CSV table of C-alpha atoms in Angstrom, one decimal:
chain,number,residue,atom,x,y,z
A,1,MET,CA,65.6,-21.3,-39.8
A,2,SER,CA,62.1,-21.9,-38.5
A,3,THR,CA,60.6,-21.6,-35.1
A,4,THR,CA,57.5,-23.2,-33.7
A,5,THR,CA,55.3,-21.6,-31.1
A,6,PRO,CA,54.0,-24.0,-28.6
A,7,SER,CA,50.2,-24.2,-28.6
A,8,ALA,CA,48.5,-23.0,-25.5
A,9,ALA,CA,47.2,-25.7,-23.2
A,10,PRO,CA,43.4,-26.1,-23.4
A,11,ALA,CA,41.6,-24.4,-20.5
A,12,GLU,CA,40.2,-26.7,-18.0
A,13,PRO,CA,36.4,-26.6,-17.7
A,14,VAL,CA,35.0,-24.7,-14.8
A,15,SER,CA,33.2,-27.0,-12.4
A,16,PRO,CA,29.6,-26.2,-11.3
A,17,HIS,CA,30.9,-25.9,-7.8
A,18,VAL,CA,33.1,-23.0,-8.7
A,19,VAL,CA,30.3,-21.3,-10.7
A,20,ALA,CA,28.0,-21.7,-7.7
A,21,GLU,CA,30.6,-20.2,-5.3
A,22,HIS,CA,30.9,-17.1,-7.6
A,23,ALA,CA,27.1,-16.8,-7.8
A,24,LEU,CA,26.8,-16.9,-4.0
A,25,GLU,CA,29.5,-14.3,-3.5
A,26,ALA,CA,27.8,-12.0,-6.1
A,27,ILE,CA,24.4,-12.3,-4.5
A,28,VAL,CA,25.9,-11.5,-1.0
A,29,GLY,CA,27.7,-8.5,-2.5
A,30,ILE,CA,24.5,-7.3,-4.3
A,31,ASP,CA,22.4,-7.7,-1.1
A,32,GLU,CA,25.0,-5.7,0.9
A,33,ALA,CA,24.9,-2.9,-1.7
A,34,ILE,CA,21.1,-2.9,-1.6
A,35,ALA,CA,21.2,-2.6,2.2
A,36,SER,CA,23.5,0.4,2.0
A,37,LEU,CA,21.3,2.0,-0.6
A,38,GLN,CA,18.2,1.4,1.5
A,39,ALA,CA,19.9,3.1,4.5
A,40,MET,CA,20.8,6.0,2.3
A,41,ARG,CA,17.2,6.2,1.1
A,42,ALA,CA,16.0,6.3,4.7
A,43,HIS,CA,18.3,9.2,5.4
A,44,LEU,CA,17.0,11.1,2.3
A,45,MET,CA,13.4,10.3,3.2
A,46,ALA,CA,13.9,11.5,6.7
A,47,GLY,CA,15.5,14.7,5.5
A,48,LEU,CA,12.7,15.3,3.1
A,49,ALA,CA,10.1,14.7,5.8
A,50,ARG,CA,11.9,17.1,8.3
A,51,MET,CA,12.0,19.9,5.7
A,52,ALA,CA,8.3,19.5,5.1
A,53,VAL,CA,7.6,19.6,8.9
A,54,VAL,CA,9.9,22.7,9.3
A,55,ALA,CA,8.1,24.5,6.5
A,56,ALA,CA,4.7,23.6,8.1
A,57,LEU,CA,5.9,25.1,11.4
A,58,GLU,CA,7.0,28.3,9.7
A,59,THR,CA,3.7,28.7,7.9
A,60,ARG,CA,1.7,27.4,10.9
A,61,THR,CA,0.0,24.7,8.8
A,62,ASP,CA,-0.8,21.1,9.7
A,63,GLN,CA,2.4,19.0,9.7
A,64,ARG,CA,0.4,15.9,8.5
A,65,ILE,CA,-0.9,17.8,5.5
A,66,ALA,CA,2.6,18.9,4.7
A,67,LEU,CA,3.8,15.3,4.7
A,68,ARG,CA,0.8,14.3,2.7
A,69,GLU,CA,1.6,16.8,0.0
A,70,VAL,CA,5.2,15.5,-0.3
A,71,ALA,CA,4.0,11.9,-0.3
A,72,ALA,CA,1.5,12.6,-3.1
A,73,GLU,CA,4.3,14.1,-5.2
A,74,LEU,CA,6.5,11.1,-4.7
A,75,ALA,CA,3.7,8.6,-5.2
A,76,THR,CA,2.4,10.0,-8.5
A,77,ARG,CA,6.0,10.0,-9.9
A,78,GLN,CA,6.5,6.4,-8.9
A,79,ARG,CA,3.0,5.2,-9.6
A,80,ARG,CA,2.6,4.1,-6.0
A,81,SER,CA,0.1,4.7,-3.2
A,82,ASP,CA,0.6,8.0,-1.4
A,83,ARG,CA,-0.5,6.4,1.8
A,84,THR,CA,2.4,4.0,1.5
A,85,LEU,CA,4.8,6.9,0.8
A,86,GLU,CA,3.6,8.9,3.7
A,87,ALA,CA,4.1,6.0,6.0
A,88,GLU,CA,7.6,5.5,4.6
A,89,LEU,CA,8.4,9.2,5.1
A,90,GLY,CA,7.2,9.1,8.7
A,91,GLY,CA,8.9,5.7,9.4
A,92,ALA,CA,12.2,6.9,8.0
A,93,MET,CA,12.1,10.1,10.1
A,94,VAL,CA,11.4,8.0,13.3
A,95,ASP,CA,14.1,5.3,12.4
A,96,VAL,CA,16.8,7.9,11.8
A,97,ALA,CA,16.0,9.9,14.9
A,98,HIS,CA,15.2,7.0,17.3
A,99,TRP,CA,17.5,4.2,16.1
A,100,PRO,CA,20.7,5.9,14.8
A,101,ALA,CA,23.0,3.0,15.7
A,102,THR,CA,20.7,0.6,13.9
A,103,VAL,CA,20.5,2.7,10.8
A,104,SER,CA,24.3,3.1,10.8
A,105,ALA,CA,24.7,-0.7,11.0
A,106,TRP,CA,22.2,-1.0,8.2
A,107,GLY,CA,24.3,1.4,6.0
A,108,ASP,CA,27.4,-0.7,6.7
A,109,ALA,CA,25.5,-3.8,5.6
A,110,ARG,CA,26.1,-5.5,8.9
A,111,ILE,CA,22.4,-6.0,9.2
A,112,HIS,CA,19.5,-5.9,6.7
A,113,ARG,CA,16.1,-4.3,6.4
A,114,GLY,CA,14.4,-7.1,8.3
A,115,HIS,CA,16.5,-6.5,11.4
A,116,VAL,CA,15.8,-2.8,11.3
A,117,HIS,CA,12.1,-3.5,11.1
A,118,VAL,CA,12.2,-5.8,14.1
A,119,ILE,CA,14.1,-3.4,16.3
A,120,ALA,CA,11.9,-0.4,15.4
A,121,GLU,CA,8.6,-2.3,15.7
A,122,VAL,CA,9.3,-4.1,19.0
A,123,GLY,CA,11.0,-1.1,20.5
A,124,LEU,CA,8.1,1.3,19.5
A,125,PRO,CA,6.7,1.5,23.1
A,126,LEU,CA,10.0,2.9,24.4
A,127,GLN,CA,9.7,6.6,24.8
A,128,ASP,CA,12.7,7.4,26.9
A,129,PRO,CA,15.8,8.0,24.8
A,130,GLU,CA,18.1,6.3,27.3
A,131,ALA,CA,15.9,3.2,27.3
A,132,ARG,CA,15.9,3.1,23.5
A,133,ALA,CA,19.7,3.4,23.4
A,134,ALA,CA,20.1,0.5,25.9
A,135,PHE,CA,17.6,-1.6,24.1
A,136,GLU,CA,19.3,-1.0,20.7
A,137,ALA,CA,22.8,-1.7,22.2
A,138,ALA,CA,21.6,-5.0,23.6
A,139,LEU,CA,20.1,-6.2,20.4
A,140,LEU,CA,22.6,-5.1,17.7
A,141,PRO,CA,25.3,-7.7,18.5
A,142,HIS,CA,22.6,-10.4,18.1
A,143,ALA,CA,21.2,-8.8,15.0
A,144,GLU,CA,24.6,-9.2,13.2
A,145,ARG,CA,24.6,-12.9,13.6
A,146,MET,CA,20.9,-14.1,13.6
A,147,ALA,CA,17.9,-14.0,11.3
A,148,PRO,CA,15.1,-11.4,12.0
A,149,GLY,CA,12.7,-14.1,13.2
A,150,ARG,CA,14.9,-15.2,16.1
A,151,LEU,CA,15.8,-11.6,16.8
A,152,ARG,CA,12.1,-10.8,17.3
A,153,ARG,CA,11.7,-13.3,20.0
A,154,LEU,CA,14.9,-12.0,21.7
A,155,ALA,CA,13.7,-8.4,21.3
A,156,ARG,CA,10.4,-9.1,23.0
A,157,ARG,CA,12.1,-10.5,26.0
A,158,GLU,CA,14.6,-7.6,26.1
A,159,LEU,CA,11.8,-5.1,25.8
A,160,GLU,CA,10.4,-6.1,29.2
A,161,GLN,CA,13.7,-5.1,30.8
A,162,HIS,CA,13.3,-1.5,29.7
A,163,LEU,CA,9.5,-0.8,30.0
A,164,ALA,CA,8.4,1.3,33.0
A,165,GLU,CA,4.7,0.9,32.3
A,166,PRO,CA,3.0,-2.3,33.6
A,167,LEU,CA,1.4,-4.7,31.1
A,168,THR,CA,-2.1,-3.8,32.3
A,169,GLU,CA,-1.6,-0.2,31.2
A,170,ARG,CA,0.0,-1.2,27.9
A,171,HIS,CA,-2.8,-3.6,27.1
A,172,ARG,CA,-5.4,-0.8,27.7
A,173,THR,CA,-3.6,1.3,25.2
A,174,ALA,CA,-3.2,-1.5,22.7
A,175,ARG,CA,-6.9,-2.2,22.8
A,176,GLU,CA,-7.5,1.2,21.2
A,177,GLN,CA,-5.8,-0.2,18.0
A,178,ARG,CA,-8.4,-3.0,17.5
A,179,GLY,CA,-10.1,-3.2,14.2
A,180,THR,CA,-10.8,-5.2,11.0
A,181,SER,CA,-9.6,-5.1,7.4
A,182,VAL,CA,-10.2,-6.9,4.2
A,183,THR,CA,-7.5,-7.7,1.6
A,184,ASP,CA,-8.6,-9.0,-1.8
A,185,ILE,CA,-6.5,-11.9,-3.2
A,186,ASP,CA,-6.7,-14.0,-6.3
A,187,ASP,CA,-9.6,-16.2,-7.7
A,188,GLY,CA,-12.4,-14.3,-6.0
A,189,MET,CA,-11.1,-14.7,-2.5
A,190,SER,CA,-10.2,-12.3,0.3
A,191,VAL,CA,-8.5,-12.2,3.6
A,192,LEU,CA,-10.5,-10.8,6.6
A,193,ARG,CA,-8.3,-9.8,9.5
A,194,ALA,CA,-9.3,-8.7,12.9
A,195,ILE,CA,-7.0,-7.1,15.5
A,196,VAL,CA,-8.6,-8.0,18.9
A,197,PRO,CA,-7.3,-8.8,22.4
A,198,THR,CA,-5.4,-12.1,22.6
A,199,LEU,CA,-7.9,-13.8,25.0
A,200,LEU,CA,-10.9,-13.0,22.7
A,201,ALA,CA,-8.9,-14.2,19.6
A,202,HIS,CA,-8.2,-17.5,21.1
A,203,GLY,CA,-11.7,-17.8,22.4
A,204,ILE,CA,-13.1,-17.2,18.9
A,205,ALA,CA,-10.7,-19.8,17.4
A,206,ASP,CA,-11.7,-22.4,20.1
A,207,ARG,CA,-15.4,-21.9,19.5
A,208,LEU,CA,-15.0,-22.2,15.7
A,209,THR,CA,-13.0,-25.4,16.2
A,210,ARG,CA,-15.6,-26.9,18.5
A,211,MET,CA,-18.4,-26.0,16.1
A,212,ALA,CA,-16.4,-27.5,13.2
A,213,ARG,CA,-16.0,-30.8,15.0
A,214,THR,CA,-19.8,-31.2,15.5
A,215,ALA,CA,-20.3,-31.7,11.7
A,216,PRO,CA,-21.5,-35.2,10.7
A,217,ALA,CA,-18.9,-37.8,9.7
A,218,GLU,CA,-20.0,-37.7,6.0
A,219,ASP,CA,-19.4,-33.9,5.7
A,220,PRO,CA,-16.8,-33.7,2.9
A,221,ARG,CA,-15.3,-30.4,4.1
A,222,THR,CA,-11.9,-30.2,6.0
A,223,ILE,CA,-11.9,-28.9,9.5
A,224,ASP,CA,-10.4,-25.6,8.2
A,225,GLN,CA,-13.2,-25.2,5.7
A,226,ARG,CA,-15.8,-25.9,8.4
A,227,ARG,CA,-14.3,-23.3,10.7
A,228,ALA,CA,-14.3,-20.7,7.9
A,229,ASP,CA,-17.9,-21.5,7.0
A,230,ALA,CA,-19.0,-21.3,10.6
A,231,PHE,CA,-17.2,-17.9,11.0
A,232,CYS,CA,-19.1,-16.5,8.0
A,233,ASP,CA,-22.5,-18.0,9.0
A,234,LEU,CA,-22.2,-16.5,12.5
A,235,LEU,CA,-21.2,-13.0,11.4
A,236,LEU,CA,-23.7,-12.7,8.6
A,237,THR,CA,-26.8,-14.5,9.9
A,238,GLY,CA,-26.1,-15.0,13.7
A,239,ASP,CA,-26.8,-18.7,13.2
A,240,ALA,CA,-24.0,-21.2,12.7
A,241,ALA,CA,-26.4,-23.3,10.6
A,242,GLY,CA,-27.7,-20.4,8.5
A,243,PRO,CA,-26.2,-20.0,5.0
A,244,ALA,CA,-24.0,-16.9,5.1
A,245,ILE,CA,-25.2,-15.6,1.7
A,246,GLU,CA,-28.7,-15.1,3.0
A,247,GLY,CA,-27.3,-12.3,5.2
A,248,ILE,CA,-26.3,-10.3,2.1
A,249,ARG,CA,-28.7,-8.0,0.2
A,250,ALA,CA,-27.0,-7.1,-3.1
A,251,GLU,CA,-27.7,-4.3,-5.5
A,252,VAL,CA,-27.5,-6.0,-8.9
A,253,SER,CA,-26.5,-3.9,-11.9
A,254,VAL,CA,-26.7,-5.2,-15.5
A,255,VAL,CA,-24.0,-3.8,-17.7
A,256,ILE,CA,-25.3,-3.0,-21.2
A,257,PRO,CA,-23.1,-1.4,-24.0
A,258,ALA,CA,-24.6,1.9,-25.1
A,259,THR,CA,-24.8,0.6,-28.7
A,260,ALA,CA,-27.6,-1.6,-27.5
A,261,LEU,CA,-29.8,1.5,-27.3
A,262,LEU,CA,-29.4,1.9,-31.0
A,263,ALA,CA,-30.4,-1.6,-31.9
A,264,ALA,CA,-33.8,-2.1,-33.3
A,265,ASP,CA,-33.7,-5.8,-32.6
A,266,SER,CA,-31.3,-8.3,-31.1
A,267,SER,CA,-29.6,-9.0,-34.4
A,268,ALA,CA,-28.3,-5.4,-34.6
A,269,ASP,CA,-26.1,-6.0,-31.6
A,270,ALA,CA,-24.9,-9.4,-32.6
A,271,GLY,CA,-21.4,-8.1,-32.8
A,272,ALA,CA,-21.4,-7.4,-29.0
A,273,ALA,CA,-22.5,-10.9,-28.1
A,274,PRO,CA,-19.0,-12.5,-28.1
A,275,HIS,CA,-17.9,-9.9,-25.6
A,276,ALA,CA,-20.7,-10.6,-23.1
A,277,ASP,CA,-19.2,-13.8,-21.8
A,278,THR,CA,-15.8,-12.1,-21.1
A,279,ILE,CA,-17.1,-9.7,-18.5
A,280,ALA,CA,-16.6,-11.4,-15.1
A,281,PRO,CA,-18.9,-10.4,-12.2
A,282,ARG,CA,-17.3,-7.9,-9.8
A,283,LEU,CA,-18.1,-6.0,-6.7
A,284,LEU,CA,-18.3,-2.3,-7.0
A,285,GLY,CA,-14.7,-2.0,-5.7
A,286,GLY,CA,-13.5,-4.3,-8.6
A,287,ALA,CA,-13.0,-7.6,-6.7
A,288,LEU,CA,-14.0,-10.6,-8.8
A,289,VAL,CA,-16.9,-12.8,-7.7
A,290,ASP,CA,-17.7,-16.2,-9.1
A,291,ALA,CA,-20.8,-16.4,-11.4
A,292,GLU,CA,-22.5,-19.0,-9.3
A,293,THR,CA,-22.5,-16.8,-6.2
A,294,VAL,CA,-23.7,-13.8,-8.2
A,295,ARG,CA,-26.7,-15.9,-9.5
A,296,ASP,CA,-27.6,-16.8,-5.9
A,297,LEU,CA,-27.3,-13.1,-4.9
A,298,ALA,CA,-29.4,-12.0,-7.9
A,299,ALA,CA,-32.2,-14.4,-6.9
A,300,ILE,CA,-32.7,-12.7,-3.5
A,301,SER,CA,-31.9,-9.1,-4.6
A,302,PRO,CA,-34.7,-6.7,-4.0
A,303,GLY,CA,-34.1,-4.9,-7.3
A,304,TRP,CA,-31.9,-4.5,-10.4
A,305,SER,CA,-30.5,-1.5,-12.2
A,306,ARG,CA,-29.2,-1.2,-15.7
A,307,LEU,CA,-25.8,0.5,-16.5
A,308,PHE,CA,-25.2,1.7,-20.0
A,309,THR,CA,-21.5,1.9,-20.9
A,310,ASP,CA,-19.4,3.7,-23.5
A,311,PRO,CA,-18.4,1.0,-26.1
A,312,LEU,CA,-15.0,2.5,-26.7
A,313,ARG,CA,-13.8,3.2,-23.1
A,314,GLY,CA,-16.1,0.9,-21.1
A,315,HIS,CA,-17.1,3.8,-18.7
A,316,VAL,CA,-20.6,4.1,-17.3
A,317,ILE,CA,-22.4,6.9,-19.1
A,318,ALA,CA,-26.1,6.5,-18.0
A,319,THR,CA,-28.3,4.6,-15.6
A,320,ASP,CA,-32.0,4.3,-15.3
A,321,SER,CA,-33.6,5.5,-12.1
A,322,TYR,CA,-36.9,7.0,-11.0
A,323,GLN,CA,-35.2,9.4,-8.6
A,324,PRO,CA,-32.7,11.6,-10.6
A,325,THR,CA,-30.6,12.5,-7.5
A,326,ALA,CA,-30.2,8.9,-6.4
A,327,GLY,CA,-29.6,7.8,-10.0
A,328,MET,CA,-26.8,10.4,-10.4
A,329,ARG,CA,-25.1,9.2,-7.2
A,330,ARG,CA,-25.5,5.6,-8.3
A,331,LEU,CA,-24.1,6.4,-11.8
A,332,LEU,CA,-21.1,8.2,-10.3
A,333,ARG,CA,-20.4,5.3,-7.9
A,334,HIS,CA,-20.4,2.9,-10.8
A,335,ARG,CA,-18.3,5.2,-12.9
A,336,ASP,CA,-15.6,6.1,-10.4
A,337,GLN,CA,-15.7,2.8,-8.3
A,338,THR,CA,-12.8,4.2,-6.1
A,339,CYS,CA,-11.4,7.5,-5.0
A,340,ARG,CA,-10.1,9.3,-8.1
A,341,PHE,CA,-6.7,10.3,-6.9
A,342,PRO,CA,-4.1,8.4,-8.9
A,343,GLY,CA,-3.2,5.1,-7.1
A,344,CYS,CA,-5.9,5.4,-4.4
A,345,GLY,CA,-8.1,2.3,-4.0
A,346,ALA,CA,-10.6,3.5,-1.4
A,347,SER,CA,-14.1,2.3,-2.4
A,348,ALA,CA,-16.5,4.9,-3.7
A,349,HIS,CA,-19.0,3.8,-1.0
A,350,ARG,CA,-16.6,5.2,1.6
A,351,THR,CA,-15.7,8.5,-0.1
A,352,ASP,CA,-17.0,12.0,-0.5
A,353,LEU,CA,-18.8,13.2,-3.7
A,354,ASP,CA,-16.7,16.3,-4.4
A,355,HIS,CA,-17.4,19.2,-6.7
A,356,THR,CA,-14.3,19.6,-8.9
A,357,ILE,CA,-15.1,23.3,-9.2
A,358,GLY,CA,-16.5,24.4,-5.8
A,359,TRP,CA,-20.1,25.3,-5.6
A,360,ALA,CA,-19.1,28.6,-4.1
A,361,ASP,CA,-16.9,29.2,-7.1
A,362,GLY,CA,-19.7,28.7,-9.6
A,363,GLY,CA,-19.3,24.9,-10.0
A,364,THR,CA,-22.4,23.0,-11.0
A,365,THR,CA,-23.9,19.8,-9.6
A,366,SER,CA,-23.4,17.8,-12.8
A,367,LEU,CA,-21.7,14.6,-13.9
A,368,GLY,CA,-18.9,16.6,-15.4
A,369,ASN,CA,-18.2,18.4,-12.2
A,370,LEU,CA,-18.5,15.6,-9.6
A,371,ALA,CA,-16.1,12.8,-8.7
A,372,HIS,CA,-15.5,10.6,-5.6
A,373,LEU,CA,-12.5,11.5,-3.4
A,374,CYS,CA,-11.7,9.9,-0.1
A,375,ARG,CA,-11.5,12.2,2.9
A,376,ARG,CA,-7.7,12.1,2.7
A,377,HIS,CA,-7.5,13.3,-0.9
A,378,HIS,CA,-10.5,15.6,-0.5
A,379,THR,CA,-8.4,17.4,2.2
A,380,LEU,CA,-5.3,17.2,-0.1
A,381,LYS,CA,-7.3,19.0,-2.8
A,382,GLY,CA,-8.5,21.8,-0.6
A,383,ALA,CA,-5.7,22.3,1.9
A,384,THR,CA,-2.5,22.0,-0.2
A,385,ARG,CA,-1.1,23.2,-3.5
A,386,TRP,CA,-2.5,20.2,-5.5
A,387,ARG,CA,-5.0,21.3,-8.1
A,388,LEU,CA,-7.8,19.3,-9.8
A,389,GLU,CA,-9.6,19.8,-13.2
A,390,GLN,CA,-12.2,17.7,-15.0
A,391,PRO,CA,-11.7,18.6,-18.7
A,392,GLU,CA,-14.4,16.0,-19.7
A,393,PRO,CA,-16.8,14.0,-17.6
A,394,GLY,CA,-15.0,11.3,-15.7
A,395,THR,CA,-11.5,12.4,-16.7
A,396,LEU,CA,-9.6,14.0,-13.8
A,397,ARG,CA,-6.4,15.9,-14.3
A,398,TRP,CA,-4.3,16.5,-11.2
A,399,THR,CA,-1.5,19.1,-11.0
A,400,SER,CA,1.1,18.6,-8.3
A,401,PRO,CA,3.0,21.4,-6.4
A,402,ALA,CA,6.0,20.7,-8.7
A,403,GLY,CA,3.9,21.4,-11.8
A,404,ARG,CA,3.6,17.8,-13.0
A,405,THR,CA,0.2,16.7,-14.3
A,406,TYR,CA,-1.4,13.3,-13.8
A,407,THR,CA,-4.5,12.1,-15.6
A,408,ASP,CA,-6.8,9.6,-13.9
A,409,GLU,CA,-9.4,7.7,-16.0
A,410,PRO,CA,-12.2,5.7,-14.5
A,411,ALA,CA,-11.8,2.0,-14.7
A,412,PRO,CA,-13.8,0.4,-17.5
A,413,THR,CA,-17.0,-1.3,-16.4
A,414,GLY,CA,-18.4,-2.6,-19.7
A,415,PRO,CA,-16.9,-4.2,-22.8
A,416,ARG,CA,-14.8,-2.0,-25.1
A,417,PHE,CA,-15.0,-2.3,-28.9
A,418,THR,CA,-12.1,-1.5,-31.2
A,419,GLU,CA,-12.0,-1.3,-34.9
A,420,ARG,CA,-10.5,-4.3,-36.5
A,421,GLU,CA,-7.2,-3.5,-38.1
A,422,ARG,CA,-7.3,-3.8,-41.9
A,423,HIS,CA,-4.4,-5.3,-43.7
A,424,PRO,CA,-3.6,-4.4,-47.3
A,425,THR,CA,-4.2,-7.1,-49.8
A,426,ARG,CA,-1.1,-9.1,-50.2
A,427,SER,CA,0.2,-9.8,-53.7
A,428,ARG,CA,0.0,-13.3,-54.9
A,429,GLU,CA,3.3,-12.9,-56.8
A,430,PRO,CA,5.9,-15.2,-55.5
A,431,GLU,CA,8.7,-13.6,-53.6
A,432,ARG,CA,11.9,-13.2,-55.6
A,433,TRP,CA,15.2,-14.6,-54.5
A,434,HIS,CA,18.1,-12.1,-54.8
A,435,GLY,CA,20.9,-14.6,-54.2
A,436,PRO,CA,23.0,-15.1,-51.1
A,437,PRO,CA,24.1,-12.1,-49.0
A,438,PRO,CA,27.5,-10.5,-49.9
A,439,ALA,CA,30.5,-12.1,-48.3
A,440,GLY,CA,31.1,-10.8,-44.7
A,441,VAL,CA,27.5,-9.7,-44.2
A,442,ALA,CA,25.8,-11.7,-41.5
A,443,PRO,CA,22.2,-12.7,-42.0
A,444,PRO,CA,19.7,-10.8,-39.9
A,445,SER,CA,19.1,-12.1,-36.4
A,446,PRO,CA,15.7,-13.7,-35.9
A,447,PHE,CA,15.5,-12.1,-32.4
């Protein structure tokens, strides 16, 4: 007697539509989980910030310094900017305290981070708790069904219903926040931003547009390019027709590997020649500048200086100068380039030249005991439990209040030379074949 088992029917292929639906559902679920985790992180950050503030009140120390100490600990662990972390700590503390219903909706994934940012940013002028609660209650139902961009427009209209201070007074306060900033982007370009009163901003834009339209018809530039050029010419020379570059006086530094000092003639340093073309011109802060612009600057520069660099690490180790004190400052500016706290990008031009070991404690004014620190991290070093050492010139070792150490090396300025790896002489004997692998043994994966 024999029996036959019916074969299983072949599975129907899954349509792309079904796959797409599953992918969409998975993405929505992941984003909801991320929103909940972000809200949880905000609660933890707010709690950490409150503990730092309470500890500062108990010891009668500056609350801002206490927050800075915690932010520096978090930032060095995560390789982030401590300014960013301090802002996140303060922002989380404000969000949890001022917008509890919004943070709760965020934790339930009914809204996302963009909605929280809009409500907190637009509602910032509201100081009265009842006004904040009414503003929040009016916006949350809309936040659950519209994108942050539309919510922002609605929030601005809603804000006017809850502000007791007239627009004139608010504008007077807002004017105090005016300023400019520069953000370096790719390919030797930067974004220059100015926060100015609305009337002046539109007046500037209108004048630049009118100036751009006066260009002759054969001018190949677009109107946006002509506006940008007029903007630079006016700011740097005061004349819309004056080339902007003529308003800059650059300090030109020629980078020379220290091995060049040992060369009796140019042939002795021939090995360094291939590296010379690989060093792109840069500003002291590290931003790239195209070679043509650098040549134009060098042509009108009042003087040049030579920088000799360590061939292994690329750090500046010497500079020529007739004034030793000025030369030392110039050398340190080129060596450090920025504030030497890990992750800080403040330019050395805008920082303090700090004694690692204080002068009052026997520290010397020498290259191995000096480094640039911005005012923020100079204060952090002196007013908190953070400690700084300089075991060798240019190498800074920071120790956090939690006992962790972070070493900061200066960015290389010149070329770095490494010893070429030597491979053992390979045998010319042909490789022997040992036959196929045993049965059941899979060949090694090529990946």
